[in-house]
Amino acid sequence: MRLMQDDQEMVFVREGETVRRVLGPDLEQAVDDDVRDVSRDLGTLWSEVVIRARSTDVDWSVPGQGNAVWVPTAEGQGHIVFEGVATVDPAVAAYGAPLDGDVWDTFVRINGLGFGGAPRLRIVGGKATAAVVHGRPFVAYRTKTGALAIDLCEKVRTVVGTGGARAESVYSQEGTRRVALPNTRFVGEVPLRGAFATPSWSAPATVEADGRDAVLVIHNVDQPLADGRVTLLGARSAVLWGTEVDDYPATLPQRPGQRWLQKSQNALQSSRTLAGLARRAAGKLRGNQ
């Protein structure tokens, strides 16, 4: 975390053990050096990571450690940056109790140098990562505003949808269809249970262990997979791109968005054809009159 002011990182000047805030030419003359001296305050700076349940606004502090670091930028000048590591363990994060099944947003609470607040913890880039931990779904993802959130109930992101399933990762085994989920880790022995459904048929489904990774298992299936939806624990369903042929691996079928576009284009062409027929019919009718 970096201290900012007016979209610029705050600048400090260091002389031996003394650190002063740089306020700009106008304020430098109006404010005494003692007021700008933050040397003692540096030892009292603190920050912590906080997670907040999206549906209830309940906050929990996350165990971690960190400190303020001097980052030199020029001779005698530099920035003050907070660095630290915090670990979210959903099994005990609520002061020893498991976190509720909710979407948890992350914040960094900071206090020192006259500043206080809890801005969102933001991340740069990175793909969502999923896990099944002792029978519970976990998905860490980047929100639309670039903040880190953790979905423990598959309300926004799903384990299967985040799992990175590919058509070439579908294979048959003992009357099941198995789909590798390379982006999903599996911890413990308790699977996630649910169902896989297409417009014409449905079957029980589980997310189970495949070494450290996870695999989606669709049970009692003796036919090729078609596009369908996976629903686990009654939570939000995830679209699974299946295949429409018996041989695996196979190419992905046309996606619903593509099919909708094609249908729209076909409908538009049909409407133009019908409009042309109507105009010709009207012309003949006028000619007969």
PDB file of C-alpha atoms in Angstrom:
ATOM      1  CA  MET A   1       0.000   0.000   0.000  1.00  0.00           C
ATOM      2  CA  ARG A   2       1.306   3.431  -0.950  1.00  0.00           C
ATOM      3  CA  LEU A   3       0.286   6.777   0.550  1.00  0.00           C
ATOM      4  CA  MET A   4      -1.210   9.046  -2.097  1.00  0.00           C
ATOM      5  CA  GLN A   5      -2.279  12.677  -2.297  1.00  0.00           C
ATOM      6  CA  ASP A   6      -3.906  14.298  -5.340  1.00  0.00           C
ATOM      7  CA  ASP A   7      -3.076  11.228  -7.482  1.00  0.00           C
ATOM      8  CA  GLN A   8       0.585  11.562  -6.561  1.00  0.00           C
ATOM      9  CA  GLU A   9       2.564   9.431  -4.155  1.00  0.00           C
ATOM     10  CA  MET A  10       3.507  11.301  -0.975  1.00  0.00           C
ATOM     11  CA  VAL A  11       7.159  12.352  -0.811  1.00  0.00           C
ATOM     12  CA  PHE A  12       9.261  12.394   2.350  1.00  0.00           C
ATOM     13  CA  VAL A  13      12.754  13.707   2.944  1.00  0.00           C
ATOM     14  CA  ARG A  14      15.187  11.900   5.210  1.00  0.00           C
ATOM     15  CA  GLU A  15      18.095  13.472   7.099  1.00  0.00           C
ATOM     16  CA  GLY A  16      19.796  10.901   9.296  1.00  0.00           C
ATOM     17  CA  GLU A  17      17.102   9.555  11.633  1.00  0.00           C
ATOM     18  CA  THR A  18      14.734  12.429  10.884  1.00  0.00           C
ATOM     19  CA  VAL A  19      11.962  11.974   8.297  1.00  0.00           C
ATOM     20  CA  ARG A  20       9.826  14.931   7.231  1.00  0.00           C
ATOM     21  CA  ARG A  21       6.830  15.207   4.971  1.00  0.00           C
ATOM     22  CA  VAL A  22       7.293  17.208   1.752  1.00  0.00           C
ATOM     23  CA  LEU A  23       4.269  19.495   1.407  1.00  0.00           C
ATOM     24  CA  GLY A  24       5.162  21.609  -1.617  1.00  0.00           C
ATOM     25  CA  PRO A  25       6.703  25.082  -1.913  1.00  0.00           C
ATOM     26  CA  ASP A  26       3.633  26.985  -0.674  1.00  0.00           C
ATOM     27  CA  LEU A  27       3.089  24.973   2.511  1.00  0.00           C
ATOM     28  CA  GLU A  28       6.757  24.369   3.238  1.00  0.00           C
ATOM     29  CA  GLN A  29       7.155  27.999   4.360  1.00  0.00           C
ATOM     30  CA  ALA A  30       3.888  28.063   6.278  1.00  0.00           C
ATOM     31  CA  VAL A  31       4.399  24.854   8.280  1.00  0.00           C
ATOM     32  CA  ASP A  32       7.229  24.403  10.787  1.00  0.00           C
ATOM     33  CA  ASP A  33       9.701  21.562  10.434  1.00  0.00           C
ATOM     34  CA  ASP A  34       8.507  20.091  13.736  1.00  0.00           C
ATOM     35  CA  VAL A  35       4.989  19.732  12.329  1.00  0.00           C
ATOM     36  CA  ARG A  36       6.276  18.009   9.226  1.00  0.00           C
ATOM     37  CA  ASP A  37       8.489  15.681  11.285  1.00  0.00           C
ATOM     38  CA  VAL A  38       6.994  12.149  11.165  1.00  0.00           C
ATOM     39  CA  SER A  39      10.013  10.293  12.576  1.00  0.00           C
ATOM     40  CA  ARG A  40       8.234   9.117  15.732  1.00  0.00           C
ATOM     41  CA  ASP A  41       5.030   8.338  13.880  1.00  0.00           C
ATOM     42  CA  LEU A  42       6.764   5.815  11.639  1.00  0.00           C
ATOM     43  CA  GLY A  43       7.069   3.422  14.564  1.00  0.00           C
ATOM     44  CA  THR A  44       3.353   3.570  15.300  1.00  0.00           C
ATOM     45  CA  LEU A  45       2.063   2.942  11.770  1.00  0.00           C
ATOM     46  CA  TRP A  46      -0.039  -0.172  11.488  1.00  0.00           C
ATOM     47  CA  SER A  47      -2.215  -1.889   8.930  1.00  0.00           C
ATOM     48  CA  GLU A  48      -4.248  -5.080   8.737  1.00  0.00           C
ATOM     49  CA  VAL A  49      -6.299  -6.984   6.207  1.00  0.00           C
ATOM     50  CA  VAL A  50     -10.046  -7.141   6.864  1.00  0.00           C
ATOM     51  CA  ILE A  51     -12.650  -9.318   5.171  1.00  0.00           C
ATOM     52  CA  ARG A  52     -16.293  -8.257   5.025  1.00  0.00           C
ATOM     53  CA  ALA A  53     -19.367 -10.366   4.294  1.00  0.00           C
ATOM     54  CA  ARG A  54     -21.177  -8.800   1.368  1.00  0.00           C
ATOM     55  CA  SER A  55     -24.696  -9.639   2.560  1.00  0.00           C
ATOM     56  CA  THR A  56     -24.319  -8.660   6.254  1.00  0.00           C
ATOM     57  CA  ASP A  57     -21.332  -6.228   6.378  1.00  0.00           C
ATOM     58  CA  VAL A  58     -19.769  -8.329   9.156  1.00  0.00           C
ATOM     59  CA  ASP A  59     -16.011  -7.649   9.424  1.00  0.00           C
ATOM     60  CA  TRP A  60     -13.257  -9.987  10.559  1.00  0.00           C
ATOM     61  CA  SER A  61      -9.600  -9.076  10.918  1.00  0.00           C
ATOM     62  CA  VAL A  62      -7.182 -11.468   9.251  1.00  0.00           C
ATOM     63  CA  PRO A  63      -3.967 -12.529  11.012  1.00  0.00           C
ATOM     64  CA  GLY A  64      -0.871 -11.167   9.332  1.00  0.00           C
ATOM     65  CA  GLN A  65       2.314  -9.208   9.750  1.00  0.00           C
ATOM     66  CA  GLY A  66       3.682  -6.153   8.018  1.00  0.00           C
ATOM     67  CA  ASN A  67       5.561  -2.915   8.451  1.00  0.00           C
ATOM     68  CA  ALA A  68       6.317   0.427   6.854  1.00  0.00           C
ATOM     69  CA  VAL A  69       9.237   0.386   4.430  1.00  0.00           C
ATOM     70  CA  TRP A  70      11.340   3.355   3.281  1.00  0.00           C
ATOM     71  CA  VAL A  71      11.694   3.335  -0.532  1.00  0.00           C
ATOM     72  CA  PRO A  72      14.306   5.857  -1.723  1.00  0.00           C
ATOM     73  CA  THR A  73      13.542   7.694  -4.966  1.00  0.00           C
ATOM     74  CA  ALA A  74      16.199  10.421  -5.066  1.00  0.00           C
ATOM     75  CA  GLU A  75      18.997  11.676  -2.873  1.00  0.00           C
ATOM     76  CA  GLY A  76      17.499  12.176   0.551  1.00  0.00           C
ATOM     77  CA  GLN A  77      13.925  11.640  -0.662  1.00  0.00           C
ATOM     78  CA  GLY A  78      11.636   8.662  -0.825  1.00  0.00           C
ATOM     79  CA  HIS A  79       8.205   7.118  -0.244  1.00  0.00           C
ATOM     80  CA  ILE A  80       6.750   5.162   2.666  1.00  0.00           C
ATOM     81  CA  VAL A  81       5.209   1.873   1.582  1.00  0.00           C
ATOM     82  CA  PHE A  82       3.295  -0.647   3.670  1.00  0.00           C
ATOM     83  CA  GLU A  83       4.272  -4.249   3.002  1.00  0.00           C
ATOM     84  CA  GLY A  84       2.858  -7.321   4.656  1.00  0.00           C
ATOM     85  CA  VAL A  85       1.425 -10.799   4.352  1.00  0.00           C
ATOM     86  CA  ALA A  86      -1.964 -11.956   5.618  1.00  0.00           C
ATOM     87  CA  THR A  87      -3.555 -15.393   5.405  1.00  0.00           C
ATOM     88  CA  VAL A  88      -7.282 -16.025   5.103  1.00  0.00           C
ATOM     89  CA  ASP A  89      -8.185 -19.437   6.523  1.00  0.00           C
ATOM     90  CA  PRO A  90     -11.957 -19.784   5.986  1.00  0.00           C
ATOM     91  CA  ALA A  91     -12.080 -22.666   8.483  1.00  0.00           C
ATOM     92  CA  VAL A  92     -11.150 -20.431  11.448  1.00  0.00           C
ATOM     93  CA  ALA A  93     -11.191 -16.831  10.145  1.00  0.00           C
ATOM     94  CA  ALA A  94     -14.272 -15.815  12.176  1.00  0.00           C
ATOM     95  CA  TYR A  95     -12.265 -15.685  15.428  1.00  0.00           C
ATOM     96  CA  GLY A  96     -11.813 -19.429  15.425  1.00  0.00           C
ATOM     97  CA  ALA A  97     -15.077 -20.325  13.696  1.00  0.00           C
ATOM     98  CA  PRO A  98     -15.666 -21.024   9.975  1.00  0.00           C
ATOM     99  CA  LEU A  99     -16.650 -18.160   7.700  1.00  0.00           C
ATOM    100  CA  ASP A 100     -20.280 -18.078   6.593  1.00  0.00           C
ATOM    101  CA  GLY A 101     -21.192 -19.081   3.071  1.00  0.00           C
ATOM    102  CA  ASP A 102     -21.090 -15.608   1.550  1.00  0.00           C
ATOM    103  CA  VAL A 103     -19.050 -13.417  -0.786  1.00  0.00           C
ATOM    104  CA  TRP A 104     -16.253 -11.809   1.224  1.00  0.00           C
ATOM    105  CA  ASP A 105     -14.672  -8.531   0.120  1.00  0.00           C
ATOM    106  CA  THR A 106     -11.163  -7.626   1.277  1.00  0.00           C
ATOM    107  CA  PHE A 107      -9.945  -4.319   2.716  1.00  0.00           C
ATOM    108  CA  VAL A 108      -6.724  -2.928   4.172  1.00  0.00           C
ATOM    109  CA  ARG A 109      -7.259  -0.965   7.376  1.00  0.00           C
ATOM    110  CA  ILE A 110      -4.502   1.608   7.952  1.00  0.00           C
ATOM    111  CA  ASN A 111      -3.769   4.087  10.727  1.00  0.00           C
ATOM    112  CA  GLY A 112      -0.871   6.477  11.149  1.00  0.00           C
ATOM    113  CA  LEU A 113       0.671   9.777  10.032  1.00  0.00           C
ATOM    114  CA  GLY A 114      -2.721  11.355  10.617  1.00  0.00           C
ATOM    115  CA  PHE A 115      -4.426   9.014   8.184  1.00  0.00           C
ATOM    116  CA  GLY A 116      -7.043   6.367   8.791  1.00  0.00           C
ATOM    117  CA  GLY A 117      -9.353   4.311   6.622  1.00  0.00           C
ATOM    118  CA  ALA A 118      -9.974   0.952   5.019  1.00  0.00           C
ATOM    119  CA  PRO A 119      -9.689   1.028   1.210  1.00  0.00           C
ATOM    120  CA  ARG A 120     -10.380  -2.066  -0.858  1.00  0.00           C
ATOM    121  CA  LEU A 121      -7.488  -4.458  -1.385  1.00  0.00           C
ATOM    122  CA  ARG A 122      -6.823  -4.291  -5.104  1.00  0.00           C
ATOM    123  CA  ILE A 123      -4.995  -6.733  -7.320  1.00  0.00           C
ATOM    124  CA  VAL A 124      -3.443  -6.299 -10.723  1.00  0.00           C
ATOM    125  CA  GLY A 125      -4.223  -8.926 -13.346  1.00  0.00           C
ATOM    126  CA  GLY A 126      -4.394 -12.565 -12.396  1.00  0.00           C
ATOM    127  CA  LYS A 127      -7.064 -15.151 -13.099  1.00  0.00           C
ATOM    128  CA  ALA A 128      -9.652 -16.401 -10.645  1.00  0.00           C
ATOM    129  CA  THR A 129      -8.592 -19.445  -8.644  1.00  0.00           C
ATOM    130  CA  ALA A 130     -10.945 -22.065  -7.228  1.00  0.00           C
ATOM    131  CA  ALA A 131     -10.694 -24.784  -4.595  1.00  0.00           C
ATOM    132  CA  VAL A 132     -12.808 -27.404  -2.878  1.00  0.00           C
ATOM    133  CA  VAL A 133     -11.742 -27.552   0.771  1.00  0.00           C
ATOM    134  CA  HIS A 134     -13.297 -30.257   2.919  1.00  0.00           C
ATOM    135  CA  GLY A 135     -16.497 -30.149   0.887  1.00  0.00           C
ATOM    136  CA  ARG A 136     -16.806 -26.357   0.608  1.00  0.00           C
ATOM    137  CA  PRO A 137     -16.396 -24.262  -2.554  1.00  0.00           C
ATOM    138  CA  PHE A 138     -13.893 -21.389  -2.604  1.00  0.00           C
ATOM    139  CA  VAL A 139     -13.226 -18.992  -5.467  1.00  0.00           C
ATOM    140  CA  ALA A 140     -10.833 -16.042  -5.185  1.00  0.00           C
ATOM    141  CA  TYR A 141     -11.425 -13.577  -8.020  1.00  0.00           C
ATOM    142  CA  ARG A 142     -10.900 -10.010  -9.214  1.00  0.00           C
ATOM    143  CA  THR A 143     -14.005  -7.831  -9.172  1.00  0.00           C
ATOM    144  CA  LYS A 144     -14.963  -5.444 -11.958  1.00  0.00           C
ATOM    145  CA  THR A 145     -13.292  -2.614 -10.024  1.00  0.00           C
ATOM    146  CA  GLY A 146     -10.061  -4.589  -9.590  1.00  0.00           C
ATOM    147  CA  ALA A 147     -10.551  -5.604  -5.938  1.00  0.00           C
ATOM    148  CA  LEU A 148      -9.976  -9.034  -4.416  1.00  0.00           C
ATOM    149  CA  ALA A 149     -13.083 -10.986  -3.369  1.00  0.00           C
ATOM    150  CA  ILE A 150     -13.607 -14.526  -2.102  1.00  0.00           C
ATOM    151  CA  ASP A 151     -16.796 -16.407  -3.002  1.00  0.00           C
ATOM    152  CA  LEU A 152     -17.647 -19.152  -0.494  1.00  0.00           C
ATOM    153  CA  CYS A 153     -21.164 -19.855  -1.756  1.00  0.00           C
ATOM    154  CA  GLU A 154     -20.913 -19.860  -5.582  1.00  0.00           C
ATOM    155  CA  LYS A 155     -23.073 -16.753  -5.726  1.00  0.00           C
ATOM    156  CA  VAL A 156     -20.847 -14.811  -8.132  1.00  0.00           C
ATOM    157  CA  ARG A 157     -18.201 -17.303  -9.258  1.00  0.00           C
ATOM    158  CA  THR A 158     -18.415 -21.092  -9.366  1.00  0.00           C
ATOM    159  CA  VAL A 159     -15.870 -23.851  -8.886  1.00  0.00           C
ATOM    160  CA  VAL A 160     -16.687 -25.487 -12.216  1.00  0.00           C
ATOM    161  CA  GLY A 161     -16.978 -22.212 -14.124  1.00  0.00           C
ATOM    162  CA  THR A 162     -13.574 -21.138 -12.807  1.00  0.00           C
ATOM    163  CA  GLY A 163     -12.062 -24.585 -13.167  1.00  0.00           C
ATOM    164  CA  GLY A 164     -10.788 -24.147 -16.720  1.00  0.00           C
ATOM    165  CA  ALA A 165     -12.657 -27.111 -18.233  1.00  0.00           C
ATOM    166  CA  ARG A 166     -11.845 -27.852 -21.871  1.00  0.00           C
ATOM    167  CA  ALA A 167     -13.454 -30.227 -24.347  1.00  0.00           C
ATOM    168  CA  GLU A 168     -10.165 -32.053 -24.767  1.00  0.00           C
ATOM    169  CA  SER A 169     -10.119 -32.740 -21.006  1.00  0.00           C
ATOM    170  CA  VAL A 170     -13.336 -34.828 -21.149  1.00  0.00           C
ATOM    171  CA  TYR A 171     -12.845 -38.578 -20.889  1.00  0.00           C
ATOM    172  CA  SER A 172     -14.897 -41.679 -20.091  1.00  0.00           C
ATOM    173  CA  GLN A 173     -14.353 -43.974 -17.135  1.00  0.00           C
ATOM    174  CA  GLU A 174     -16.637 -46.742 -15.814  1.00  0.00           C
ATOM    175  CA  GLY A 175     -19.936 -45.319 -16.991  1.00  0.00           C
ATOM    176  CA  THR A 176     -19.042 -41.727 -16.108  1.00  0.00           C
ATOM    177  CA  ARG A 177     -17.898 -38.665 -17.965  1.00  0.00           C
ATOM    178  CA  ARG A 178     -14.986 -36.956 -16.234  1.00  0.00           C
ATOM    179  CA  VAL A 179     -13.921 -33.351 -16.888  1.00  0.00           C
ATOM    180  CA  ALA A 180     -10.561 -32.138 -15.583  1.00  0.00           C
ATOM    181  CA  LEU A 181     -10.605 -28.801 -13.740  1.00  0.00           C
ATOM    182  CA  PRO A 182      -6.972 -27.631 -13.867  1.00  0.00           C
ATOM    183  CA  ASN A 183      -7.704 -24.299 -12.140  1.00  0.00           C
ATOM    184  CA  THR A 184      -9.370 -25.943  -9.131  1.00  0.00           C
ATOM    185  CA  ARG A 185      -7.494 -27.438  -6.183  1.00  0.00           C
ATOM    186  CA  PHE A 186      -8.922 -30.154  -3.955  1.00  0.00           C
ATOM    187  CA  VAL A 187      -8.227 -30.442  -0.224  1.00  0.00           C
ATOM    188  CA  GLY A 188      -9.603 -33.214   1.984  1.00  0.00           C
ATOM    189  CA  GLU A 189     -11.848 -36.104   0.996  1.00  0.00           C
ATOM    190  CA  VAL A 190     -15.352 -34.593   0.913  1.00  0.00           C
ATOM    191  CA  PRO A 191     -16.680 -34.017  -2.632  1.00  0.00           C
ATOM    192  CA  LEU A 192     -19.059 -31.314  -3.794  1.00  0.00           C
ATOM    193  CA  ARG A 193     -22.337 -32.903  -4.860  1.00  0.00           C
ATOM    194  CA  GLY A 194     -24.869 -31.639  -7.357  1.00  0.00           C
ATOM    195  CA  ALA A 195     -26.239 -32.304 -10.824  1.00  0.00           C
ATOM    196  CA  PHE A 196     -25.431 -31.824 -14.476  1.00  0.00           C
ATOM    197  CA  ALA A 197     -28.377 -31.004 -16.736  1.00  0.00           C
ATOM    198  CA  THR A 198     -28.915 -30.515 -20.440  1.00  0.00           C
ATOM    199  CA  PRO A 199     -32.228 -29.581 -22.072  1.00  0.00           C
ATOM    200  CA  SER A 200     -32.970 -33.299 -22.618  1.00  0.00           C
ATOM    201  CA  TRP A 201     -31.427 -35.179 -19.703  1.00  0.00           C
ATOM    202  CA  SER A 202     -29.756 -34.818 -16.310  1.00  0.00           C
ATOM    203  CA  ALA A 203     -27.432 -36.858 -14.130  1.00  0.00           C
ATOM    204  CA  PRO A 204     -25.812 -36.682 -10.677  1.00  0.00           C
ATOM    205  CA  ALA A 205     -22.469 -34.890 -10.587  1.00  0.00           C
ATOM    206  CA  THR A 206     -19.645 -34.430  -8.103  1.00  0.00           C
ATOM    207  CA  VAL A 207     -16.392 -32.532  -7.921  1.00  0.00           C
ATOM    208  CA  GLU A 208     -13.788 -34.948  -6.607  1.00  0.00           C
ATOM    209  CA  ALA A 209     -10.040 -35.206  -6.092  1.00  0.00           C
ATOM    210  CA  ASP A 210      -7.666 -35.847  -8.965  1.00  0.00           C
ATOM    211  CA  GLY A 211      -4.406 -35.688  -7.082  1.00  0.00           C
ATOM    212  CA  ARG A 212      -4.074 -32.086  -5.863  1.00  0.00           C
ATOM    213  CA  ASP A 213      -6.408 -30.891  -8.607  1.00  0.00           C
ATOM    214  CA  ALA A 214     -10.143 -31.459  -8.967  1.00  0.00           C
ATOM    215  CA  VAL A 215     -12.217 -33.282 -11.547  1.00  0.00           C
ATOM    216  CA  LEU A 216     -15.924 -32.989 -12.356  1.00  0.00           C
ATOM    217  CA  VAL A 217     -17.527 -36.451 -12.494  1.00  0.00           C
ATOM    218  CA  ILE A 218     -20.907 -36.860 -14.231  1.00  0.00           C
ATOM    219  CA  HIS A 219     -22.329 -40.197 -13.132  1.00  0.00           C
ATOM    220  CA  ASN A 220     -24.382 -42.861 -14.905  1.00  0.00           C
ATOM    221  CA  VAL A 221     -23.799 -41.426 -18.367  1.00  0.00           C
ATOM    222  CA  ASP A 222     -23.475 -43.633 -21.439  1.00  0.00           C
ATOM    223  CA  GLN A 223     -23.891 -40.928 -24.059  1.00  0.00           C
ATOM    224  CA  PRO A 224     -21.844 -37.987 -25.317  1.00  0.00           C
ATOM    225  CA  LEU A 225     -21.921 -34.756 -23.352  1.00  0.00           C
ATOM    226  CA  ALA A 226     -23.927 -31.861 -24.722  1.00  0.00           C
ATOM    227  CA  ASP A 227     -23.807 -28.287 -23.510  1.00  0.00           C
ATOM    228  CA  GLY A 228     -25.229 -28.215 -20.017  1.00  0.00           C
ATOM    229  CA  ARG A 229     -25.212 -26.621 -16.598  1.00  0.00           C
ATOM    230  CA  VAL A 230     -23.617 -27.838 -13.399  1.00  0.00           C
ATOM    231  CA  THR A 231     -25.301 -26.950 -10.120  1.00  0.00           C
ATOM    232  CA  LEU A 232     -23.524 -27.830  -6.868  1.00  0.00           C
ATOM    233  CA  LEU A 233     -25.075 -27.727  -3.410  1.00  0.00           C
ATOM    234  CA  GLY A 234     -28.087 -25.942  -4.909  1.00  0.00           C
ATOM    235  CA  ALA A 235     -25.914 -22.910  -5.657  1.00  0.00           C
ATOM    236  CA  ARG A 236     -25.548 -20.822  -8.796  1.00  0.00           C
ATOM    237  CA  SER A 237     -25.131 -23.018 -11.867  1.00  0.00           C
ATOM    238  CA  ALA A 238     -22.111 -22.920 -14.151  1.00  0.00           C
ATOM    239  CA  VAL A 239     -22.209 -23.484 -17.893  1.00  0.00           C
ATOM    240  CA  LEU A 240     -20.102 -26.415 -19.000  1.00  0.00           C
ATOM    241  CA  TRP A 241     -19.101 -26.625 -22.625  1.00  0.00           C
ATOM    242  CA  GLY A 242     -19.551 -30.277 -23.467  1.00  0.00           C
ATOM    243  CA  THR A 243     -19.129 -32.182 -26.690  1.00  0.00           C
ATOM    244  CA  GLU A 244     -21.594 -33.587 -29.165  1.00  0.00           C
ATOM    245  CA  VAL A 245     -19.574 -36.531 -30.450  1.00  0.00           C
ATOM    246  CA  ASP A 246     -18.531 -39.900 -29.036  1.00  0.00           C
ATOM    247  CA  ASP A 247     -14.813 -39.502 -29.632  1.00  0.00           C
ATOM    248  CA  TYR A 248     -12.796 -37.623 -27.031  1.00  0.00           C
ATOM    249  CA  PRO A 249     -10.988 -35.298 -27.321  1.00  0.00           C
ATOM    250  CA  ALA A 250     -13.284 -33.254 -29.520  1.00  0.00           C
ATOM    251  CA  THR A 251     -13.761 -29.650 -30.528  1.00  0.00           C
ATOM    252  CA  LEU A 252     -16.109 -27.466 -28.569  1.00  0.00           C
ATOM    253  CA  PRO A 253     -19.615 -27.033 -29.957  1.00  0.00           C
ATOM    254  CA  GLN A 254     -20.933 -23.643 -30.884  1.00  0.00           C
ATOM    255  CA  ARG A 255     -21.555 -21.624 -27.757  1.00  0.00           C
ATOM    256  CA  PRO A 256     -25.033 -20.317 -26.837  1.00  0.00           C
ATOM    257  CA  GLY A 257     -23.996 -16.725 -27.537  1.00  0.00           C
ATOM    258  CA  GLN A 258     -22.799 -17.727 -30.983  1.00  0.00           C
ATOM    259  CA  ARG A 259     -25.971 -19.738 -31.607  1.00  0.00           C
ATOM    260  CA  TRP A 260     -28.101 -16.809 -30.477  1.00  0.00           C
ATOM    261  CA  LEU A 261     -26.219 -14.532 -32.873  1.00  0.00           C
ATOM    262  CA  GLN A 262     -26.670 -17.011 -35.699  1.00  0.00           C
ATOM    263  CA  LYS A 263     -30.386 -17.350 -34.913  1.00  0.00           C
ATOM    264  CA  SER A 264     -30.723 -13.568 -34.831  1.00  0.00           C
ATOM    265  CA  GLN A 265     -29.014 -13.279 -38.188  1.00  0.00           C
ATOM    266  CA  ASN A 266     -31.255 -16.017 -39.603  1.00  0.00           C
ATOM    267  CA  ALA A 267     -34.340 -14.302 -38.217  1.00  0.00           C
ATOM    268  CA  LEU A 268     -33.216 -10.981 -39.689  1.00  0.00           C
ATOM    269  CA  GLN A 269     -32.688 -12.602 -43.073  1.00  0.00           C
ATOM    270  CA  SER A 270     -36.108 -14.277 -42.849  1.00  0.00           C
ATOM    271  CA  SER A 271     -37.766 -10.987 -41.955  1.00  0.00           C
ATOM    272  CA  ARG A 272     -36.114  -9.314 -44.935  1.00  0.00           C
ATOM    273  CA  THR A 273     -37.296 -12.151 -47.161  1.00  0.00           C
ATOM    274  CA  LEU A 274     -40.841 -11.901 -45.811  1.00  0.00           C
ATOM    275  CA  ALA A 275     -40.781  -8.118 -46.246  1.00  0.00           C
ATOM    276  CA  GLY A 276     -39.691  -8.564 -49.876  1.00  0.00           C
ATOM    277  CA  LEU A 277     -42.457 -11.075 -50.512  1.00  0.00           C
ATOM    278  CA  ALA A 278     -44.981  -8.715 -48.945  1.00  0.00           C
ATOM    279  CA  ARG A 279     -43.863  -5.826 -51.145  1.00  0.00           C
ATOM    280  CA  ARG A 280     -44.076  -7.956 -54.283  1.00  0.00           C
ATOM    281  CA  ALA A 281     -47.520  -9.198 -53.287  1.00  0.00           C
ATOM    282  CA  ALA A 282     -48.681  -5.625 -52.684  1.00  0.00           C
ATOM    283  CA  GLY A 283     -47.341  -4.587 -56.082  1.00  0.00           C
ATOM    284  CA  LYS A 284     -49.238  -7.371 -57.846  1.00  0.00           C
ATOM    285  CA  LEU A 285     -52.366  -6.458 -55.934  1.00  0.00           C
ATOM    286  CA  ARG A 286     -52.109  -2.829 -57.047  1.00  0.00           C
ATOM    287  CA  GLY A 287     -51.489  -3.991 -60.591  1.00  0.00           C
ATOM    288  CA  ASN A 288     -54.612  -6.143 -60.530  1.00  0.00           C
ATOM    289  CA  GLN A 289     -56.624  -3.213 -59.219  1.00  0.00           C
TER     290      GLN A 289
END
